[in-house]
Amino acid sequence: MRTREGGRIVDEAAVIARVRAGEPEAYAELVRAHTGLALRAAAALGAGADAEDVVQQAFFKAYCSLGRFRDGAAFKPWLLSIVANETRNTVRTAVRQRTLAGREAALVEAEPLIPESADPAAAALGVERRTALLTALEGLGEDHRLVVTYRYLLEMDESETAQALGWPRGTVKSRLNRALRKLGRLLPDFEPREGSGDSEDGADAAGLDGLRGRRTRGGGDEHG
């Protein structure tokens, strides 16, 4: 797998092979390539002011586990699954509930959640709607909150989300559709639609269309 770091492509498999071959300093390339995303993930999942510590620990654990990393797998979702686990452990150990204001502040201070080019998700996650969306996410169960966070806040595709969460792709699709319907009830401006469930494109289109909201669709038409 390849990822982009500061305008250049990083061959993740080659970097991991170098680390395994006794060149630990090569791991810094993976750290540089994924730190921004890892920080956004930790913030979105509730790490708050501890996000940097969570990410540092996640990178350390990932490094220690590279010997068990499956050849050919994508590094990003694997790393984010470790970030998610570290975030849960941190929140549990602290025995405190992260406030919405703290989570919002952490997200604002991080890199932009979604680039402007990521239409239509970017339109739905503008500054004016971010607080409303985060409030609604707090009203979802953990599984539904996670799948929406990975698919839309972190822009991961269905396959990456499935790997990061350790779920079958069909589970990602069904939980995403249920989460979007719940968000539709919590957010008056959003009207999530059920996907056909026959294909990834159909499910994704339904979810994205729901996050656009009625104003961006120019009407409130429902589709089956």
PDB file of C-alpha atoms in Angstrom, residues 2-224:
ATOM      1  CA  ARG A   2       1.104   3.557  -0.691  1.00  0.00           C
ATOM      2  CA  THR A   3       0.276   6.781   1.097  1.00  0.00           C
ATOM      3  CA  ARG A   4       1.169  10.412   0.463  1.00  0.00           C
ATOM      4  CA  GLU A   5       3.510  12.322   2.773  1.00  0.00           C
ATOM      5  CA  GLY A   6       4.091  16.006   2.098  1.00  0.00           C
ATOM      6  CA  GLY A   7       3.587  15.670  -1.626  1.00  0.00           C
ATOM      7  CA  ARG A   8       5.542  12.429  -2.071  1.00  0.00           C
ATOM      8  CA  ILE A   9       4.356   8.851  -2.087  1.00  0.00           C
ATOM      9  CA  VAL A  10       5.400   6.564   0.754  1.00  0.00           C
ATOM     10  CA  ASP A  11       5.538   2.855  -0.084  1.00  0.00           C
ATOM     11  CA  GLU A  12       4.288   1.465   3.221  1.00  0.00           C
ATOM     12  CA  ALA A  13       5.173  -2.145   2.439  1.00  0.00           C
ATOM     13  CA  ALA A  14       8.744  -1.178   1.550  1.00  0.00           C
ATOM     14  CA  VAL A  15       9.114   0.894   4.731  1.00  0.00           C
ATOM     15  CA  ILE A  16       7.799  -1.937   6.898  1.00  0.00           C
ATOM     16  CA  ALA A  17      10.161  -4.360   5.181  1.00  0.00           C
ATOM     17  CA  ARG A  18      13.092  -2.042   5.951  1.00  0.00           C
ATOM     18  CA  VAL A  19      12.100  -1.847   9.626  1.00  0.00           C
ATOM     19  CA  ARG A  20      11.817  -5.610   9.848  1.00  0.00           C
ATOM     20  CA  ALA A  21      15.209  -5.937   8.176  1.00  0.00           C
ATOM     21  CA  GLY A  22      16.898  -3.941  10.946  1.00  0.00           C
ATOM     22  CA  GLU A  23      16.408  -0.317   9.897  1.00  0.00           C
ATOM     23  CA  PRO A  24      14.178   1.036  12.682  1.00  0.00           C
ATOM     24  CA  GLU A  25      14.745   4.652  11.676  1.00  0.00           C
ATOM     25  CA  ALA A  26      12.670   4.003   8.550  1.00  0.00           C
ATOM     26  CA  TYR A  27       9.583   3.857  10.772  1.00  0.00           C
ATOM     27  CA  ALA A  28       9.734   7.653  11.014  1.00  0.00           C
ATOM     28  CA  GLU A  29       8.377   7.812   7.465  1.00  0.00           C
ATOM     29  CA  LEU A  30       5.190   6.077   8.549  1.00  0.00           C
ATOM     30  CA  VAL A  31       4.924   8.296  11.619  1.00  0.00           C
ATOM     31  CA  ARG A  32       5.212  11.457   9.501  1.00  0.00           C
ATOM     32  CA  ALA A  33       2.706  10.178   6.954  1.00  0.00           C
ATOM     33  CA  HIS A  34      -0.010   9.241   9.460  1.00  0.00           C
ATOM     34  CA  THR A  35       0.379  11.539  12.484  1.00  0.00           C
ATOM     35  CA  GLY A  36      -2.191  14.090  11.299  1.00  0.00           C
ATOM     36  CA  LEU A  37      -4.848  11.470  10.654  1.00  0.00           C
ATOM     37  CA  ALA A  38      -4.083   9.649  13.906  1.00  0.00           C
ATOM     38  CA  LEU A  39      -4.486  12.885  15.885  1.00  0.00           C
ATOM     39  CA  ARG A  40      -7.818  13.602  14.201  1.00  0.00           C
ATOM     40  CA  ALA A  41      -8.974  10.075  14.980  1.00  0.00           C
ATOM     41  CA  ALA A  42      -7.997  10.330  18.644  1.00  0.00           C
ATOM     42  CA  ALA A  43      -9.717  13.712  18.959  1.00  0.00           C
ATOM     43  CA  ALA A  44     -12.875  12.526  17.213  1.00  0.00           C
ATOM     44  CA  LEU A  45     -13.054   9.431  19.404  1.00  0.00           C
ATOM     45  CA  GLY A  46     -12.818  11.446  22.624  1.00  0.00           C
ATOM     46  CA  ALA A  47      -9.140  11.618  23.620  1.00  0.00           C
ATOM     47  CA  GLY A  48      -9.359  15.385  24.082  1.00  0.00           C
ATOM     48  CA  ALA A  49      -6.213  16.928  25.554  1.00  0.00           C
ATOM     49  CA  ASP A  50      -4.621  13.481  25.711  1.00  0.00           C
ATOM     50  CA  ALA A  51      -4.736  12.994  21.930  1.00  0.00           C
ATOM     51  CA  GLU A  52      -0.985  13.465  21.438  1.00  0.00           C
ATOM     52  CA  ASP A  53      -0.160  10.993  24.203  1.00  0.00           C
ATOM     53  CA  VAL A  54      -2.635   8.509  22.760  1.00  0.00           C
ATOM     54  CA  VAL A  55      -1.109   8.792  19.289  1.00  0.00           C
ATOM     55  CA  GLN A  56       2.447   8.500  20.597  1.00  0.00           C
ATOM     56  CA  GLN A  57       1.527   5.330  22.473  1.00  0.00           C
ATOM     57  CA  ALA A  58      -0.334   3.968  19.441  1.00  0.00           C
ATOM     58  CA  PHE A  59       2.698   4.449  17.191  1.00  0.00           C
ATOM     59  CA  PHE A  60       4.889   2.755  19.777  1.00  0.00           C
ATOM     60  CA  LYS A  61       2.558  -0.239  20.036  1.00  0.00           C
ATOM     61  CA  ALA A  62       2.277  -0.437  16.259  1.00  0.00           C
ATOM     62  CA  TYR A  63       6.067  -0.452  15.973  1.00  0.00           C
ATOM     63  CA  CYS A  64       6.339  -3.243  18.539  1.00  0.00           C
ATOM     64  CA  SER A  65       3.721  -5.239  16.638  1.00  0.00           C
ATOM     65  CA  LEU A  66       5.139  -4.874  13.126  1.00  0.00           C
ATOM     66  CA  GLY A  67       6.412  -8.435  13.301  1.00  0.00           C
ATOM     67  CA  ARG A  68       2.780  -9.575  13.375  1.00  0.00           C
ATOM     68  CA  PHE A  69       1.589  -7.148  10.705  1.00  0.00           C
ATOM     69  CA  ARG A  70       0.099  -9.083   7.797  1.00  0.00           C
ATOM     70  CA  ASP A  71       1.943  -8.657   4.502  1.00  0.00           C
ATOM     71  CA  GLY A  72      -0.192  -6.871   1.941  1.00  0.00           C
ATOM     72  CA  ALA A  73      -2.506  -5.306   4.516  1.00  0.00           C
ATOM     73  CA  ALA A  74      -3.079  -1.540   4.681  1.00  0.00           C
ATOM     74  CA  PHE A  75      -1.184   0.205   7.475  1.00  0.00           C
ATOM     75  CA  LYS A  76      -3.631   3.094   8.007  1.00  0.00           C
ATOM     76  CA  PRO A  77      -6.722   1.169   9.214  1.00  0.00           C
ATOM     77  CA  TRP A  78      -4.504  -1.118  11.285  1.00  0.00           C
ATOM     78  CA  LEU A  79      -2.928   1.897  12.984  1.00  0.00           C
ATOM     79  CA  LEU A  80      -6.293   3.562  13.557  1.00  0.00           C
ATOM     80  CA  SER A  81      -7.632   0.435  15.244  1.00  0.00           C
ATOM     81  CA  ILE A  82      -4.742   0.779  17.716  1.00  0.00           C
ATOM     82  CA  VAL A  83      -5.496   4.496  18.134  1.00  0.00           C
ATOM     83  CA  ALA A  84      -9.133   3.642  18.899  1.00  0.00           C
ATOM     84  CA  ASN A  85      -8.128   1.080  21.521  1.00  0.00           C
ATOM     85  CA  GLU A  86      -5.683   3.494  23.135  1.00  0.00           C
ATOM     86  CA  THR A  87      -8.336   6.201  23.215  1.00  0.00           C
ATOM     87  CA  ARG A  88     -10.786   3.876  24.966  1.00  0.00           C
ATOM     88  CA  ASN A  89      -8.150   2.877  27.502  1.00  0.00           C
ATOM     89  CA  THR A  90      -7.226   6.498  28.182  1.00  0.00           C
ATOM     90  CA  VAL A  91     -10.817   7.594  28.716  1.00  0.00           C
ATOM     91  CA  ARG A  92     -11.531   4.561  30.894  1.00  0.00           C
ATOM     92  CA  THR A  93      -8.423   5.104  33.013  1.00  0.00           C
ATOM     93  CA  ALA A  94      -9.193   8.779  33.482  1.00  0.00           C
ATOM     94  CA  VAL A  95     -12.740   7.862  34.555  1.00  0.00           C
ATOM     95  CA  ARG A  96     -14.197  10.959  32.993  1.00  0.00           C
ATOM     96  CA  GLN A  97     -16.524  11.711  30.140  1.00  0.00           C
ATOM     97  CA  ARG A  98     -15.092  13.992  27.502  1.00  0.00           C
ATOM     98  CA  THR A  99     -17.334  17.006  27.051  1.00  0.00           C
ATOM     99  CA  LEU A 100     -18.627  17.994  23.653  1.00  0.00           C
ATOM    100  CA  ALA A 101     -16.903  21.371  23.974  1.00  0.00           C
ATOM    101  CA  GLY A 102     -13.553  19.709  24.632  1.00  0.00           C
ATOM    102  CA  ARG A 103     -13.948  17.358  21.697  1.00  0.00           C
ATOM    103  CA  GLU A 104     -14.992  20.211  19.411  1.00  0.00           C
ATOM    104  CA  ALA A 105     -11.974  22.276  20.471  1.00  0.00           C
ATOM    105  CA  ALA A 106      -9.630  19.357  19.822  1.00  0.00           C
ATOM    106  CA  LEU A 107     -11.066  18.849  16.354  1.00  0.00           C
ATOM    107  CA  VAL A 108     -10.799  22.539  15.506  1.00  0.00           C
ATOM    108  CA  GLU A 109      -7.157  22.634  16.625  1.00  0.00           C
ATOM    109  CA  ALA A 110      -6.275  19.566  14.538  1.00  0.00           C
ATOM    110  CA  GLU A 111      -5.716  19.640  10.789  1.00  0.00           C
ATOM    111  CA  PRO A 112      -8.869  20.213   8.712  1.00  0.00           C
ATOM    112  CA  LEU A 113     -11.073  17.164   9.211  1.00  0.00           C
ATOM    113  CA  ILE A 114     -11.949  16.846   5.563  1.00  0.00           C
ATOM    114  CA  PRO A 115     -10.290  18.649   2.649  1.00  0.00           C
ATOM    115  CA  GLU A 116     -12.422  21.012   0.621  1.00  0.00           C
ATOM    116  CA  SER A 117     -12.154  18.648  -2.337  1.00  0.00           C
ATOM    117  CA  ALA A 118     -13.953  15.864  -0.476  1.00  0.00           C
ATOM    118  CA  ASP A 119     -17.381  16.750  -1.819  1.00  0.00           C
ATOM    119  CA  PRO A 120     -20.104  16.062  -0.751  1.00  0.00           C
ATOM    120  CA  ALA A 121     -18.911  15.149   2.749  1.00  0.00           C
ATOM    121  CA  ALA A 122     -17.084  18.472   3.120  1.00  0.00           C
ATOM    122  CA  ALA A 123     -20.300  20.407   2.512  1.00  0.00           C
ATOM    123  CA  ALA A 124     -22.066  18.433   5.246  1.00  0.00           C
ATOM    124  CA  LEU A 125     -19.231  18.853   7.740  1.00  0.00           C
ATOM    125  CA  GLY A 126     -18.710  22.597   7.477  1.00  0.00           C
ATOM    126  CA  VAL A 127     -17.905  24.616  10.553  1.00  0.00           C
ATOM    127  CA  GLU A 128     -21.525  25.701  10.991  1.00  0.00           C
ATOM    128  CA  ARG A 129     -22.731  22.086  11.199  1.00  0.00           C
ATOM    129  CA  ARG A 130     -19.860  20.419  13.003  1.00  0.00           C
ATOM    130  CA  THR A 131     -21.123  21.111  16.513  1.00  0.00           C
ATOM    131  CA  ALA A 132     -24.605  19.864  15.653  1.00  0.00           C
ATOM    132  CA  LEU A 133     -23.166  16.685  14.173  1.00  0.00           C
ATOM    133  CA  LEU A 134     -20.913  16.018  17.167  1.00  0.00           C
ATOM    134  CA  THR A 135     -23.850  16.570  19.516  1.00  0.00           C
ATOM    135  CA  ALA A 136     -25.876  14.042  17.553  1.00  0.00           C
ATOM    136  CA  LEU A 137     -23.001  11.553  17.514  1.00  0.00           C
ATOM    137  CA  GLU A 138     -22.991  11.659  21.317  1.00  0.00           C
ATOM    138  CA  GLY A 139     -26.533  10.341  21.155  1.00  0.00           C
ATOM    139  CA  LEU A 140     -25.509   7.214  19.222  1.00  0.00           C
ATOM    140  CA  GLY A 141     -24.251   3.944  20.634  1.00  0.00           C
ATOM    141  CA  GLU A 142     -20.515   3.289  20.415  1.00  0.00           C
ATOM    142  CA  ASP A 143     -20.654   1.068  17.323  1.00  0.00           C
ATOM    143  CA  HIS A 144     -22.755   3.552  15.376  1.00  0.00           C
ATOM    144  CA  ARG A 145     -20.622   6.477  16.506  1.00  0.00           C
ATOM    145  CA  LEU A 146     -17.462   4.661  15.435  1.00  0.00           C
ATOM    146  CA  VAL A 147     -18.683   3.724  11.972  1.00  0.00           C
ATOM    147  CA  VAL A 148     -19.837   7.277  11.195  1.00  0.00           C
ATOM    148  CA  THR A 149     -16.575   8.707  12.548  1.00  0.00           C
ATOM    149  CA  TYR A 150     -14.401   6.422  10.430  1.00  0.00           C
ATOM    150  CA  ARG A 151     -16.441   6.727   7.230  1.00  0.00           C
ATOM    151  CA  TYR A 152     -17.083  10.472   7.260  1.00  0.00           C
ATOM    152  CA  LEU A 153     -14.933  12.320   9.797  1.00  0.00           C
ATOM    153  CA  LEU A 154     -11.821  10.324   8.832  1.00  0.00           C
ATOM    154  CA  GLU A 155     -12.781   9.672   5.186  1.00  0.00           C
ATOM    155  CA  MET A 156     -12.049   5.964   5.275  1.00  0.00           C
ATOM    156  CA  ASP A 157     -13.664   3.764   2.651  1.00  0.00           C
ATOM    157  CA  GLU A 158     -15.796   0.753   3.485  1.00  0.00           C
ATOM    158  CA  SER A 159     -12.933  -1.730   3.268  1.00  0.00           C
ATOM    159  CA  GLU A 160     -10.616   0.365   5.470  1.00  0.00           C
ATOM    160  CA  THR A 161     -13.395   0.911   7.999  1.00  0.00           C
ATOM    161  CA  ALA A 162     -14.051  -2.812   8.172  1.00  0.00           C
ATOM    162  CA  GLN A 163     -10.357  -3.516   8.779  1.00  0.00           C
ATOM    163  CA  ALA A 164      -9.999  -0.779  11.396  1.00  0.00           C
ATOM    164  CA  LEU A 165     -13.057  -1.913  13.338  1.00  0.00           C
ATOM    165  CA  GLY A 166     -12.524  -5.641  12.814  1.00  0.00           C
ATOM    166  CA  TRP A 167     -16.002  -6.028  11.319  1.00  0.00           C
ATOM    167  CA  PRO A 168     -17.188  -7.735   8.116  1.00  0.00           C
ATOM    168  CA  ARG A 169     -17.952  -5.242   5.351  1.00  0.00           C
ATOM    169  CA  GLY A 170     -21.629  -6.197   5.505  1.00  0.00           C
ATOM    170  CA  THR A 171     -21.682  -5.210   9.174  1.00  0.00           C
ATOM    171  CA  VAL A 172     -20.089  -1.844   8.364  1.00  0.00           C
ATOM    172  CA  LYS A 173     -22.753  -1.223   5.711  1.00  0.00           C
ATOM    173  CA  SER A 174     -25.725  -2.220   7.871  1.00  0.00           C
ATOM    174  CA  ARG A 175     -24.534  -0.342  10.974  1.00  0.00           C
ATOM    175  CA  LEU A 176     -23.751   2.739   8.896  1.00  0.00           C
ATOM    176  CA  ASN A 177     -27.263   2.769   7.443  1.00  0.00           C
ATOM    177  CA  ARG A 178     -28.809   2.372  10.904  1.00  0.00           C
ATOM    178  CA  ALA A 179     -26.538   5.107  12.298  1.00  0.00           C
ATOM    179  CA  LEU A 180     -27.516   7.484   9.493  1.00  0.00           C
ATOM    180  CA  ARG A 181     -31.210   6.864  10.138  1.00  0.00           C
ATOM    181  CA  LYS A 182     -30.677   7.678  13.825  1.00  0.00           C
ATOM    182  CA  LEU A 183     -28.766  10.824  12.894  1.00  0.00           C
ATOM    183  CA  GLY A 184     -31.710  11.783  10.702  1.00  0.00           C
ATOM    184  CA  ARG A 185     -33.941  11.697  13.754  1.00  0.00           C
ATOM    185  CA  LEU A 186     -31.466  13.657  15.872  1.00  0.00           C
ATOM    186  CA  LEU A 187     -30.636  16.272  13.234  1.00  0.00           C
ATOM    187  CA  PRO A 188     -33.685  17.961  11.672  1.00  0.00           C
ATOM    188  CA  ASP A 189     -31.598  19.191   8.712  1.00  0.00           C
ATOM    189  CA  PHE A 190     -30.425  15.707   7.798  1.00  0.00           C
ATOM    190  CA  GLU A 191     -32.623  13.051   6.243  1.00  0.00           C
ATOM    191  CA  PRO A 192     -30.588   9.848   5.872  1.00  0.00           C
ATOM    192  CA  ARG A 193     -31.933   7.335   3.383  1.00  0.00           C
ATOM    193  CA  GLU A 194     -31.596   3.595   3.466  1.00  0.00           C
ATOM    194  CA  GLY A 195     -29.337   2.127   0.818  1.00  0.00           C
ATOM    195  CA  SER A 196     -30.357  -0.794  -1.305  1.00  0.00           C
ATOM    196  CA  GLY A 197     -27.683  -2.920   0.383  1.00  0.00           C
ATOM    197  CA  ASP A 198     -26.881  -4.521  -2.972  1.00  0.00           C
ATOM    198  CA  SER A 199     -23.547  -2.796  -3.504  1.00  0.00           C
ATOM    199  CA  GLU A 200     -20.982  -0.643  -1.768  1.00  0.00           C
ATOM    200  CA  ASP A 201     -21.761   2.250  -4.116  1.00  0.00           C
ATOM    201  CA  GLY A 202     -25.446   2.055  -3.317  1.00  0.00           C
ATOM    202  CA  ALA A 203     -24.871   2.090   0.431  1.00  0.00           C
ATOM    203  CA  ASP A 204     -22.322   4.880   0.243  1.00  0.00           C
ATOM    204  CA  ALA A 205     -24.520   7.029  -1.968  1.00  0.00           C
ATOM    205  CA  ALA A 206     -27.378   6.644   0.473  1.00  0.00           C
ATOM    206  CA  GLY A 207     -25.219   7.652   3.414  1.00  0.00           C
ATOM    207  CA  LEU A 208     -23.637  10.629   1.687  1.00  0.00           C
ATOM    208  CA  ASP A 209     -26.978  11.812   0.373  1.00  0.00           C
ATOM    209  CA  GLY A 210     -28.360  11.693   3.879  1.00  0.00           C
ATOM    210  CA  LEU A 211     -25.473  13.732   5.280  1.00  0.00           C
ATOM    211  CA  ARG A 212     -26.008  16.409   2.654  1.00  0.00           C
ATOM    212  CA  GLY A 213     -29.313  17.278   4.304  1.00  0.00           C
ATOM    213  CA  ARG A 214     -32.467  18.600   2.755  1.00  0.00           C
ATOM    214  CA  ARG A 215     -31.109  22.104   2.071  1.00  0.00           C
ATOM    215  CA  THR A 216     -28.257  20.865  -0.104  1.00  0.00           C
ATOM    216  CA  ARG A 217     -30.583  18.521  -2.006  1.00  0.00           C
ATOM    217  CA  GLY A 218     -32.894  21.391  -2.761  1.00  0.00           C
ATOM    218  CA  GLY A 219     -35.886  19.533  -1.405  1.00  0.00           C
ATOM    219  CA  GLY A 220     -37.065  16.912   0.995  1.00  0.00           C
ATOM    220  CA  ASP A 221     -37.723  14.061  -1.418  1.00  0.00           C
ATOM    221  CA  GLU A 222     -37.490  10.633   0.114  1.00  0.00           C
ATOM    222  CA  HIS A 223     -36.290   7.656  -1.859  1.00  0.00           C
ATOM    223  CA  GLY A 224     -36.874   4.075  -0.898  1.00  0.00           C
TER     224      GLY A 224
END
